Amino acid sequence: MKNVAIAGATGAVGIEFLKLMESRNFPVKNLKLLASKKSVGKKLEFCGEKLIVEELTEKSFQGVDLAFFSAGKGRSKEFVPYAIDSGSLVIDNSSAFRMDPNVPLIVPEINKEMAFKHNGIIANPNCSTIQMVVALNPLHKAAKITRVVVSTYQATSGAGSKGMQELVDQTKAWVNNEPIKVQSFPTQIAFNLFPHVDIFLDNGYTREEMKMVNETRKIMNSPKMKISATCVRVPILRAHSEAIWIETEKKLTAVNAREILCKSPGIIVKDDPTDGGYPTPWEADETLDTFVGRIREDLSHPKGLAFWVVADQLYKGAALNSLQIAEVLVSGT
């Protein structure tokens, strides 16, 4: 049994931590809920008990065995060192430490052995990266991927509970012919989409796109893999979708790829050339697996393969993956 803390407990991912720890019977002895000062005193339910949210401070982690952080990059940089100094093992869901060469970046279906090589902190990858590498890795092991081109269709949950609420509020405003307010996003999200997730960088890509490039290379231990991403925000509440094209050293037929993916952990293949015979974000909502469909050989390249990947951004893309890392550590395997 573990003494557990959740930093960012009142956020979208923090709420999912509570649901998943309860449904998966994670061995919690004591649970401490931490958030900013404005959330202090709120009550959240866990296993039938109402727990009071406390303020996240330098002294919050005394006696804590395992600390899940999902409070943003700035909060992680500020408070993770205090958690480590208190003897807590940190699993951090922000981008603060992902590319630190001394911090393992883990997706359990791919590199769970790295979880035992930590120095007090393990990083959880970016949501769009996680679902992509779950699908890429078994194909990479079979045929060695040399190039990846991906376009994402990312839900508003990627911007947290405020982003989700903005979609709801803008939709209501549009229906009622009221002014639409833009706050959490660079432009209107209701009945719209835009190729702009996170800030633009000097190379013309966004930071979200470069996260997919750099994190994929690190997780899959393929520093020279060629990757290009275009990340798009779409008017969906939760669950990201991705259209992925890969080039491999060894030819993979669609039949080969389908067989490989069907046998791979954490993947459900839904791939029928019929109406509805493919995964959608609606059906992936609050599910635990990564769904793959539209598997086909690319017409423009002799060793190209195209497919479609969908997963719940708040589950596999965030809280679930973090919890699976913790489960690996608890079980020792």
mmCIF file of C-alpha atoms in Angstrom:
data_model
loop_
_atom_site.group_PDB
_atom_site.id
_atom_site.type_symbol
_atom_site.label_atom_id
_atom_site.label_comp_id
_atom_site.label_asym_id
_atom_site.label_seq_id
_atom_site.Cartn_x
_atom_site.Cartn_y
_atom_site.Cartn_z
ATOM 1 C CA MET A 1 0.000 0.000 0.000
ATOM 2 C CA LYS A 2 1.288 3.434 -0.971
ATOM 3 C CA ASN A 3 0.893 6.919 0.422
ATOM 4 C CA VAL A 4 -0.058 8.847 -2.710
ATOM 5 C CA ALA A 5 -0.316 12.533 -3.590
ATOM 6 C CA ILE A 6 -1.863 14.102 -6.677
ATOM 7 C CA ALA A 7 -0.586 17.579 -7.545
ATOM 8 C CA GLY A 8 -3.166 19.254 -9.753
ATOM 9 C CA ALA A 9 -5.989 17.171 -8.297
ATOM 10 C CA THR A 10 -8.807 19.490 -9.360
ATOM 11 C CA GLY A 11 -7.731 19.683 -13.018
ATOM 12 C CA ALA A 12 -9.070 17.564 -15.865
ATOM 13 C CA VAL A 13 -6.291 14.959 -15.566
ATOM 14 C CA GLY A 14 -6.339 15.009 -11.772
ATOM 15 C CA ILE A 15 -10.021 14.053 -11.729
ATOM 16 C CA GLU A 16 -9.260 11.120 -14.031
ATOM 17 C CA PHE A 17 -6.504 9.935 -11.689
ATOM 18 C CA LEU A 18 -9.106 9.501 -8.966
ATOM 19 C CA LYS A 19 -11.470 7.555 -11.222
ATOM 20 C CA LEU A 20 -8.767 5.250 -12.525
ATOM 21 C CA MET A 21 -7.077 4.562 -9.200
ATOM 22 C CA GLU A 22 -10.432 3.509 -7.811
ATOM 23 C CA SER A 23 -11.539 1.408 -10.798
ATOM 24 C CA ARG A 24 -8.133 -0.309 -11.113
ATOM 25 C CA ASN A 25 -7.808 -0.926 -7.346
ATOM 26 C CA PHE A 26 -4.468 0.819 -7.105
ATOM 27 C CA PRO A 27 -3.014 0.067 -3.631
ATOM 28 C CA VAL A 28 -3.552 3.423 -1.922
ATOM 29 C CA LYS A 29 -3.011 3.665 1.839
ATOM 30 C CA ASN A 30 -3.445 7.424 2.195
ATOM 31 C CA LEU A 31 -4.306 9.889 -0.554
ATOM 32 C CA LYS A 32 -3.407 13.575 -0.481
ATOM 33 C CA LEU A 33 -5.057 15.947 -2.968
ATOM 34 C CA LEU A 34 -3.026 19.049 -3.823
ATOM 35 C CA ALA A 35 -3.846 22.113 -5.902
ATOM 36 C CA SER A 36 -3.403 25.888 -5.995
ATOM 37 C CA LYS A 37 -4.610 28.121 -3.201
ATOM 38 C CA LYS A 38 -7.880 28.922 -4.991
ATOM 39 C CA SER A 39 -8.919 25.248 -4.849
ATOM 40 C CA VAL A 40 -8.142 24.704 -1.173
ATOM 41 C CA GLY A 41 -11.138 23.332 0.724
ATOM 42 C CA LYS A 42 -12.828 21.725 -2.266
ATOM 43 C CA LYS A 43 -13.939 18.139 -1.725
ATOM 44 C CA LEU A 44 -13.370 15.288 -4.164
ATOM 45 C CA GLU A 45 -14.637 11.747 -3.768
ATOM 46 C CA PHE A 46 -12.427 8.677 -3.732
ATOM 47 C CA CYS A 47 -13.677 5.195 -2.811
ATOM 48 C CA GLY A 48 -16.772 6.618 -1.178
ATOM 49 C CA GLU A 49 -14.866 9.118 0.945
ATOM 50 C CA LYS A 50 -14.845 12.902 0.577
ATOM 51 C CA LEU A 51 -11.260 14.186 0.584
ATOM 52 C CA ILE A 52 -10.396 17.841 1.133
ATOM 53 C CA VAL A 53 -8.035 19.537 -1.320
ATOM 54 C CA GLU A 54 -4.924 21.031 0.269
ATOM 55 C CA GLU A 55 -2.584 23.717 -1.029
ATOM 56 C CA LEU A 56 0.463 22.535 -2.939
ATOM 57 C CA THR A 57 3.503 23.719 -0.976
ATOM 58 C CA GLU A 58 7.135 22.830 -0.413
ATOM 59 C CA LYS A 59 6.154 20.653 2.564
ATOM 60 C CA SER A 60 3.285 18.780 0.903
ATOM 61 C CA PHE A 61 5.238 15.579 0.258
ATOM 62 C CA GLN A 62 6.407 14.513 3.673
ATOM 63 C CA GLY A 63 5.512 10.840 4.093
ATOM 64 C CA VAL A 64 4.391 10.519 0.461
ATOM 65 C CA ASP A 65 5.665 7.448 -1.394
ATOM 66 C CA LEU A 66 4.317 8.291 -4.852
ATOM 67 C CA ALA A 67 3.443 11.716 -6.258
ATOM 68 C CA PHE A 68 1.544 12.174 -9.497
ATOM 69 C CA PHE A 69 2.055 15.652 -10.973
ATOM 70 C CA SER A 70 -0.378 17.142 -13.455
ATOM 71 C CA ALA A 71 -0.263 20.802 -12.496
ATOM 72 C CA GLY A 72 1.613 22.230 -15.481
ATOM 73 C CA LYS A 73 5.250 22.689 -16.422
ATOM 74 C CA GLY A 74 5.885 25.647 -14.130
ATOM 75 C CA ARG A 75 4.452 23.947 -11.063
ATOM 76 C CA SER A 76 6.420 20.793 -11.797
ATOM 77 C CA LYS A 77 9.702 22.668 -12.098
ATOM 78 C CA GLU A 78 8.989 24.463 -8.836
ATOM 79 C CA PHE A 79 7.703 21.613 -6.651
ATOM 80 C CA VAL A 80 9.068 18.329 -8.045
ATOM 81 C CA PRO A 81 12.502 18.915 -6.430
ATOM 82 C CA TYR A 82 10.810 19.238 -3.023
ATOM 83 C CA ALA A 83 8.910 16.003 -3.595
ATOM 84 C CA ILE A 84 12.101 14.158 -4.514
ATOM 85 C CA ASP A 85 13.931 15.609 -1.502
ATOM 86 C CA SER A 86 11.083 14.319 0.682
ATOM 87 C CA GLY A 87 11.673 10.799 -0.628
ATOM 88 C CA SER A 88 8.708 10.666 -2.993
ATOM 89 C CA LEU A 89 8.875 9.025 -6.401
ATOM 90 C CA VAL A 90 7.421 11.487 -8.898
ATOM 91 C CA ILE A 91 5.557 10.610 -12.090
ATOM 92 C CA ASP A 92 5.250 13.920 -13.916
ATOM 93 C CA ASN A 93 2.685 14.573 -16.635
ATOM 94 C CA SER A 94 4.121 17.917 -17.767
ATOM 95 C CA SER A 95 6.796 18.650 -20.356
ATOM 96 C CA ALA A 96 9.232 19.904 -17.706
ATOM 97 C CA PHE A 97 11.543 16.884 -17.589
ATOM 98 C CA ARG A 98 10.649 14.755 -20.622
ATOM 99 C CA MET A 99 13.773 15.480 -22.622
ATOM 100 C CA ASP A 100 16.161 15.394 -19.672
ATOM 101 C CA PRO A 101 18.570 12.536 -20.539
ATOM 102 C CA ASN A 102 18.578 11.454 -16.882
ATOM 103 C CA VAL A 103 14.781 11.120 -16.690
ATOM 104 C CA PRO A 104 13.112 8.056 -18.222
ATOM 105 C CA LEU A 105 10.190 8.809 -20.567
ATOM 106 C CA ILE A 106 7.857 5.831 -20.316
ATOM 107 C CA VAL A 107 5.050 4.187 -22.251
ATOM 108 C CA PRO A 108 4.693 0.780 -20.555
ATOM 109 C CA GLU A 109 3.789 -1.084 -23.752
ATOM 110 C CA ILE A 110 7.162 -0.045 -25.156
ATOM 111 C CA ASN A 111 9.854 0.582 -22.560
ATOM 112 C CA LYS A 112 8.555 -0.297 -19.093
ATOM 113 C CA GLU A 113 11.991 -1.630 -18.096
ATOM 114 C CA MET A 114 13.211 1.984 -18.024
ATOM 115 C CA ALA A 115 10.876 2.661 -15.089
ATOM 116 C CA PHE A 116 13.383 0.927 -12.804
ATOM 117 C CA LYS A 117 16.195 3.259 -13.881
ATOM 118 C CA HIS A 118 14.863 6.467 -12.367
ATOM 119 C CA ASN A 119 16.498 8.972 -10.023
ATOM 120 C CA GLY A 120 13.310 9.907 -8.220
ATOM 121 C CA ILE A 121 11.364 11.085 -11.253
ATOM 122 C CA ILE A 122 9.729 9.487 -14.290
ATOM 123 C CA ALA A 123 8.227 11.569 -17.095
ATOM 124 C CA ASN A 124 4.897 10.815 -18.738
ATOM 125 C CA PRO A 125 4.979 11.654 -22.470
ATOM 126 C CA ASN A 126 2.789 14.091 -24.349
ATOM 127 C CA CYS A 127 -0.720 12.792 -25.039
ATOM 128 C CA SER A 128 -0.453 12.829 -28.837
ATOM 129 C CA THR A 129 2.924 11.090 -28.656
ATOM 130 C CA ILE A 130 1.685 8.261 -26.427
ATOM 131 C CA GLN A 131 -1.053 6.951 -28.690
ATOM 132 C CA MET A 132 1.157 7.258 -31.758
ATOM 133 C CA VAL A 133 4.080 5.284 -30.338
ATOM 134 C CA VAL A 134 1.772 2.550 -29.003
ATOM 135 C CA ALA A 135 0.801 1.921 -32.635
ATOM 136 C CA LEU A 136 4.237 2.575 -34.153
ATOM 137 C CA ASN A 137 6.381 0.407 -31.916
ATOM 138 C CA PRO A 138 5.157 -3.079 -32.929
ATOM 139 C CA LEU A 139 5.440 -2.113 -36.594
ATOM 140 C CA HIS A 140 8.913 -0.695 -35.977
ATOM 141 C CA LYS A 141 10.043 -3.950 -34.363
ATOM 142 C CA ALA A 142 8.738 -5.903 -37.338
ATOM 143 C CA ALA A 143 9.981 -3.761 -40.229
ATOM 144 C CA LYS A 144 12.027 -0.781 -38.880
ATOM 145 C CA ILE A 145 10.283 2.522 -39.468
ATOM 146 C CA THR A 146 12.498 5.108 -41.159
ATOM 147 C CA ARG A 147 10.000 7.943 -41.596
ATOM 148 C CA VAL A 148 6.770 9.102 -39.984
ATOM 149 C CA VAL A 149 4.350 11.787 -41.165
ATOM 150 C CA VAL A 150 1.431 12.449 -38.828
ATOM 151 C CA SER A 151 -1.500 14.845 -38.709
ATOM 152 C CA THR A 152 -3.338 15.020 -35.406
ATOM 153 C CA TYR A 153 -6.948 15.931 -34.654
ATOM 154 C CA GLN A 154 -6.720 16.924 -30.999
ATOM 155 C CA ALA A 155 -9.627 17.335 -28.618
ATOM 156 C CA THR A 156 -10.181 20.356 -26.413
ATOM 157 C CA SER A 157 -9.367 18.221 -23.362
ATOM 158 C CA GLY A 158 -5.732 18.745 -24.335
ATOM 159 C CA ALA A 159 -6.162 22.305 -23.088
ATOM 160 C CA GLY A 160 -7.637 21.100 -19.793
ATOM 161 C CA SER A 161 -11.076 21.586 -18.300
ATOM 162 C CA LYS A 162 -11.113 25.262 -19.368
ATOM 163 C CA GLY A 163 -10.657 24.251 -22.990
ATOM 164 C CA MET A 164 -13.461 21.718 -22.812
ATOM 165 C CA GLN A 165 -15.777 24.248 -21.191
ATOM 166 C CA GLU A 166 -14.951 26.822 -23.855
ATOM 167 C CA LEU A 167 -16.154 24.448 -26.567
ATOM 168 C CA VAL A 168 -19.410 23.901 -24.673
ATOM 169 C CA ASP A 169 -19.896 27.626 -24.000
ATOM 170 C CA GLN A 170 -19.163 28.652 -27.595
ATOM 171 C CA THR A 171 -21.523 25.990 -28.941
ATOM 172 C CA LYS A 172 -24.322 27.232 -26.687
ATOM 173 C CA ALA A 173 -23.613 30.819 -27.714
ATOM 174 C CA TRP A 174 -23.731 29.907 -31.416
ATOM 175 C CA VAL A 175 -27.037 28.046 -31.014
ATOM 176 C CA ASN A 176 -28.548 31.002 -29.147
ATOM 177 C CA ASN A 177 -27.112 33.574 -31.583
ATOM 178 C CA GLU A 178 -25.031 35.165 -28.825
ATOM 179 C CA PRO A 179 -21.486 36.597 -29.038
ATOM 180 C CA ILE A 180 -18.794 33.922 -28.991
ATOM 181 C CA LYS A 181 -16.000 34.516 -26.480
ATOM 182 C CA VAL A 182 -12.464 33.269 -27.192
ATOM 183 C CA GLN A 183 -10.244 32.793 -24.133
ATOM 184 C CA SER A 184 -8.476 29.424 -23.968
ATOM 185 C CA PHE A 185 -7.652 29.082 -27.672
ATOM 186 C CA PRO A 186 -6.108 31.322 -30.358
ATOM 187 C CA THR A 187 -9.420 31.465 -32.245
ATOM 188 C CA GLN A 188 -12.960 30.099 -32.118
ATOM 189 C CA ILE A 189 -13.115 26.322 -31.604
ATOM 190 C CA ALA A 190 -16.873 25.714 -31.924
ATOM 191 C CA PHE A 191 -17.695 24.555 -35.490
ATOM 192 C CA ASN A 192 -14.077 25.222 -36.413
ATOM 193 C CA LEU A 193 -10.560 23.762 -36.307
ATOM 194 C CA PHE A 194 -7.098 25.243 -36.500
ATOM 195 C CA PRO A 195 -3.533 23.923 -37.062
ATOM 196 C CA HIS A 196 -2.159 25.536 -33.933
ATOM 197 C CA VAL A 197 -1.517 23.565 -30.727
ATOM 198 C CA ASP A 198 0.937 25.254 -28.328
ATOM 199 C CA ILE A 199 3.261 28.059 -29.466
ATOM 200 C CA PHE A 200 5.027 28.467 -32.819
ATOM 201 C CA LEU A 201 8.787 27.924 -32.917
ATOM 202 C CA ASP A 202 11.491 29.398 -35.140
ATOM 203 C CA ASN A 203 11.460 26.372 -37.458
ATOM 204 C CA GLY A 204 7.788 26.920 -38.345
ATOM 205 C CA TYR A 205 6.561 23.962 -36.310
ATOM 206 C CA THR A 206 4.644 24.316 -33.069
ATOM 207 C CA ARG A 207 6.007 23.117 -29.749
ATOM 208 C CA GLU A 208 3.370 20.355 -29.705
ATOM 209 C CA GLU A 209 4.621 19.103 -33.073
ATOM 210 C CA MET A 210 8.221 19.071 -31.902
ATOM 211 C CA LYS A 211 7.188 17.213 -28.748
ATOM 212 C CA MET A 212 5.942 14.415 -30.997
ATOM 213 C CA VAL A 213 9.218 14.391 -32.912
ATOM 214 C CA ASN A 214 11.616 14.451 -29.979
ATOM 215 C CA GLU A 215 9.646 12.322 -27.536
ATOM 216 C CA THR A 216 9.010 9.575 -30.118
ATOM 217 C CA ARG A 217 12.723 9.324 -30.840
ATOM 218 C CA LYS A 218 13.516 9.059 -27.134
ATOM 219 C CA ILE A 219 10.809 6.530 -26.219
ATOM 220 C CA MET A 220 11.538 4.281 -29.185
ATOM 221 C CA ASN A 221 15.316 4.736 -28.859
ATOM 222 C CA SER A 222 15.499 5.843 -32.491
ATOM 223 C CA PRO A 223 17.325 9.195 -32.509
ATOM 224 C CA LYS A 224 17.601 9.321 -36.299
ATOM 225 C CA MET A 225 13.986 8.483 -37.132
ATOM 226 C CA LYS A 226 12.578 11.062 -39.565
ATOM 227 C CA ILE A 227 9.331 12.511 -38.214
ATOM 228 C CA SER A 228 7.108 15.394 -39.300
ATOM 229 C CA ALA A 229 3.905 16.384 -37.499
ATOM 230 C CA THR A 230 1.031 18.790 -38.038
ATOM 231 C CA CYS A 231 -1.115 19.213 -34.922
ATOM 232 C CA VAL A 232 -4.687 20.400 -35.322
ATOM 233 C CA ARG A 233 -7.206 21.350 -32.632
ATOM 234 C CA VAL A 234 -10.743 20.130 -33.419
ATOM 235 C CA PRO A 235 -14.136 20.690 -31.744
ATOM 236 C CA ILE A 236 -14.173 17.423 -29.789
ATOM 237 C CA LEU A 237 -14.398 17.208 -25.997
ATOM 238 C CA ARG A 238 -11.953 14.350 -25.441
ATOM 239 C CA ALA A 239 -10.045 11.659 -27.388
ATOM 240 C CA HIS A 240 -7.398 12.548 -29.962
ATOM 241 C CA SER A 241 -7.275 11.138 -33.491
ATOM 242 C CA GLU A 242 -4.228 10.822 -35.745
ATOM 243 C CA ALA A 243 -3.691 10.083 -39.425
ATOM 244 C CA ILE A 244 -0.282 8.420 -39.649
ATOM 245 C CA TRP A 245 1.885 7.536 -42.645
ATOM 246 C CA ILE A 246 5.058 5.487 -42.222
ATOM 247 C CA GLU A 247 7.902 4.316 -44.420
ATOM 248 C CA THR A 248 9.709 1.105 -43.441
ATOM 249 C CA GLU A 249 12.949 -0.638 -44.397
ATOM 250 C CA LYS A 250 11.134 -3.943 -44.852
ATOM 251 C CA LYS A 251 7.862 -3.982 -46.771
ATOM 252 C CA LEU A 252 4.783 -4.422 -44.626
ATOM 253 C CA THR A 253 1.509 -5.306 -46.280
ATOM 254 C CA ALA A 254 -1.751 -4.163 -44.764
ATOM 255 C CA VAL A 255 -2.435 -7.785 -43.833
ATOM 256 C CA ASN A 256 0.958 -8.036 -42.088
ATOM 257 C CA ALA A 257 0.378 -4.807 -40.188
ATOM 258 C CA ARG A 258 -3.125 -5.817 -39.152
ATOM 259 C CA GLU A 259 -1.897 -9.138 -37.794
ATOM 260 C CA ILE A 260 0.947 -7.467 -35.868
ATOM 261 C CA LEU A 261 -1.277 -4.809 -34.342
ATOM 262 C CA CYS A 262 -3.984 -7.292 -33.360
ATOM 263 C CA LYS A 263 -1.416 -9.135 -31.222
ATOM 264 C CA SER A 264 0.071 -6.001 -29.634
ATOM 265 C CA PRO A 265 -0.698 -4.937 -26.041
ATOM 266 C CA GLY A 266 -2.933 -1.939 -25.488
ATOM 267 C CA ILE A 267 -4.263 -1.926 -29.058
ATOM 268 C CA ILE A 268 -7.711 -2.692 -30.444
ATOM 269 C CA VAL A 269 -7.899 -2.986 -34.221
ATOM 270 C CA LYS A 270 -11.166 -1.844 -35.782
ATOM 271 C CA ASP A 271 -10.556 -1.996 -39.492
ATOM 272 C CA ASP A 272 -13.459 -2.887 -41.772
ATOM 273 C CA PRO A 273 -14.103 -1.112 -45.093
ATOM 274 C CA THR A 274 -17.729 -0.416 -44.143
ATOM 275 C CA ASP A 275 -19.719 2.437 -42.676
ATOM 276 C CA GLY A 276 -18.534 2.830 -39.095
ATOM 277 C CA GLY A 277 -15.836 0.198 -39.503
ATOM 278 C CA TYR A 278 -13.156 2.497 -38.053
ATOM 279 C CA PRO A 279 -12.430 4.093 -34.672
ATOM 280 C CA THR A 280 -13.889 7.479 -33.761
ATOM 281 C CA PRO A 281 -13.247 9.780 -30.794
ATOM 282 C CA TRP A 282 -16.839 9.379 -29.652
ATOM 283 C CA GLU A 283 -16.439 5.647 -29.011
ATOM 284 C CA ALA A 284 -12.924 6.062 -27.571
ATOM 285 C CA ASP A 285 -14.234 8.398 -24.864
ATOM 286 C CA GLU A 286 -13.349 6.976 -21.409
ATOM 287 C CA THR A 287 -11.791 3.797 -22.821
ATOM 288 C CA LEU A 288 -8.396 2.399 -21.902
ATOM 289 C CA ASP A 289 -6.979 1.166 -25.217
ATOM 290 C CA THR A 290 -5.517 2.701 -28.348
ATOM 291 C CA PHE A 291 -7.697 2.043 -31.396
ATOM 292 C CA VAL A 292 -6.251 1.532 -34.883
ATOM 293 C CA GLY A 293 -8.097 1.394 -38.204
ATOM 294 C CA ARG A 294 -7.989 2.390 -41.902
ATOM 295 C CA ILE A 295 -4.832 0.265 -42.300
ATOM 296 C CA ARG A 296 -3.757 0.384 -45.932
ATOM 297 C CA GLU A 297 -0.694 0.269 -48.150
ATOM 298 C CA ASP A 298 0.293 3.653 -49.464
ATOM 299 C CA LEU A 299 -0.207 4.104 -53.202
ATOM 300 C CA SER A 300 2.650 6.597 -53.516
ATOM 301 C CA HIS A 301 5.479 4.558 -51.951
ATOM 302 C CA PRO A 302 6.410 0.862 -52.260
ATOM 303 C CA LYS A 303 7.175 0.591 -48.531
ATOM 304 C CA GLY A 304 4.604 3.030 -47.218
ATOM 305 C CA LEU A 305 1.718 2.278 -44.887
ATOM 306 C CA ALA A 306 -1.130 4.525 -43.720
ATOM 307 C CA PHE A 307 -3.460 4.104 -40.754
ATOM 308 C CA TRP A 308 -5.710 5.937 -38.292
ATOM 309 C CA VAL A 309 -5.231 5.994 -34.493
ATOM 310 C CA VAL A 310 -7.661 7.150 -31.788
ATOM 311 C CA ALA A 311 -7.302 7.200 -27.993
ATOM 312 C CA ASP A 312 -8.779 9.006 -25.000
ATOM 313 C CA GLN A 313 -6.501 11.957 -24.307
ATOM 314 C CA LEU A 314 -7.288 12.101 -20.592
ATOM 315 C CA TYR A 315 -6.899 8.336 -20.098
ATOM 316 C CA LYS A 316 -4.156 6.745 -22.200
ATOM 317 C CA GLY A 317 -2.843 10.160 -23.140
ATOM 318 C CA ALA A 318 -2.348 11.233 -19.533
ATOM 319 C CA ALA A 319 -3.732 9.727 -16.308
ATOM 320 C CA LEU A 320 -3.890 6.081 -17.404
ATOM 321 C CA ASN A 321 -0.354 5.981 -18.777
ATOM 322 C CA SER A 322 0.966 7.534 -15.555
ATOM 323 C CA LEU A 323 -0.949 5.017 -13.477
ATOM 324 C CA GLN A 324 0.287 2.123 -15.633
ATOM 325 C CA ILE A 325 3.841 3.272 -14.940
ATOM 326 C CA ALA A 326 3.087 3.198 -11.220
ATOM 327 C CA GLU A 327 1.562 -0.271 -11.569
ATOM 328 C CA VAL A 328 4.753 -1.511 -13.185
ATOM 329 C CA LEU A 329 6.752 -0.194 -10.253
ATOM 330 C CA VAL A 330 4.392 -1.675 -7.661
ATOM 331 C CA SER A 331 4.316 -5.110 -9.310
ATOM 332 C CA GLY A 332 8.058 -5.095 -9.998
ATOM 333 C CA THR A 333 7.497 -6.342 -13.554
#
